[in-house]
Amino acid sequence: MNDALCVDAGAVTEALTLEEQAQVRAVLVTHSHMDHVASLPFLVENVFGRALGPLEVLAPEDVLVSLRTHLFNDALWPDFSQIAGERGPSVTFRPVPVGVPFSADGITATAVRVSHVVPTYGYVLSDEKSSVVFSGDTGPTEELWAVARRTPRLKALFVECSFPSDLQRIADVSRHLTPATLHAEMAKFPDVPIFLYHMKPPALARLTAEIAALGKPRLRVLVDDDALTF
Ligand SMILES: [Zn+2]
Ligand SMILES: [Zn+2]
């Protein structure tokens, strides 16, 4: 929707150039797991001095508490929100409400709790033209899809699909989707294109084949460097 807002920061510093990273003004975090925040410390460092003001990290309070307790804790990485240069700190942490729209760098966002092993939120993102939904990491869930069904101008869902169906038990205990549980979840989805992500790399080929075997043209596997405009 714009170049200034990221959902999660698992590999932002690997995927974007330094100039592109400096355009990022805000990161909406779905949850505290490493594959979603691993590059956040380096993003904060890389944009410092290049950007006009602090990078804003936004998430509901329980996610921010986890990030500040376990990552930006002066042991794994400095708490840069407490270290101010001439232009102020390089990062600020902003708690956002759950279920109530808030503004994030020109985008209206709503956090909706989903079903994962730590506090995790999907996000509905809207501008004046369109809306999209990001699932975050989740197993089968209800509220996010109910919100999606009543979201106007919805253009796409971005939905996790982590494990192939022979790892269903792992997916269930770690609260993720497989093509089988995704297929069941689709009954709750509004009728828009579905972009799948969060495939576990060793299982990518099997996952892609299983998804194709579902025979659902609305499903598309998101690959690195895909650029989509809504
Ligand atoms: Zn997770
Ligand atoms: Zn994850």
PDB file of C-alpha atoms and ligand atoms in Angstrom, residues 31 33 35-36 116 137 160 162 176 198 200, ligand 2:
ATOM      1  CA  HIS A  31       3.957 -11.460  17.474  1.00  0.00           C
ATOM      2  CA  HIS A  33       8.614 -15.054  17.401  1.00  0.00           C
ATOM      3  CA  ASP A  35      11.098 -15.355  12.308  1.00  0.00           C
ATOM      4  CA  HIS A  36       8.972 -12.167  12.583  1.00  0.00           C
ATOM      5  CA  HIS A 116      -1.108 -19.088  17.963  1.00  0.00           C
ATOM      6  CA  ASP A 137       0.865 -16.993  12.416  1.00  0.00           C
ATOM      7  CA  GLU A 160      -0.013 -18.392   6.513  1.00  0.00           C
ATOM      8  CA  SER A 162       3.364 -23.363   7.256  1.00  0.00           C
ATOM      9  CA  HIS A 176      -0.175 -23.232  12.224  1.00  0.00           C
ATOM     10  CA  HIS A 198       5.158 -18.490   5.853  1.00  0.00           C
ATOM     11  CA  LYS A 200       8.623 -23.682   6.074  1.00  0.00           C
TER      12      LYS A 200
HETATM   13 ZN    ZN B   2       6.354 -17.502  12.181  1.00  0.00          ZN
END
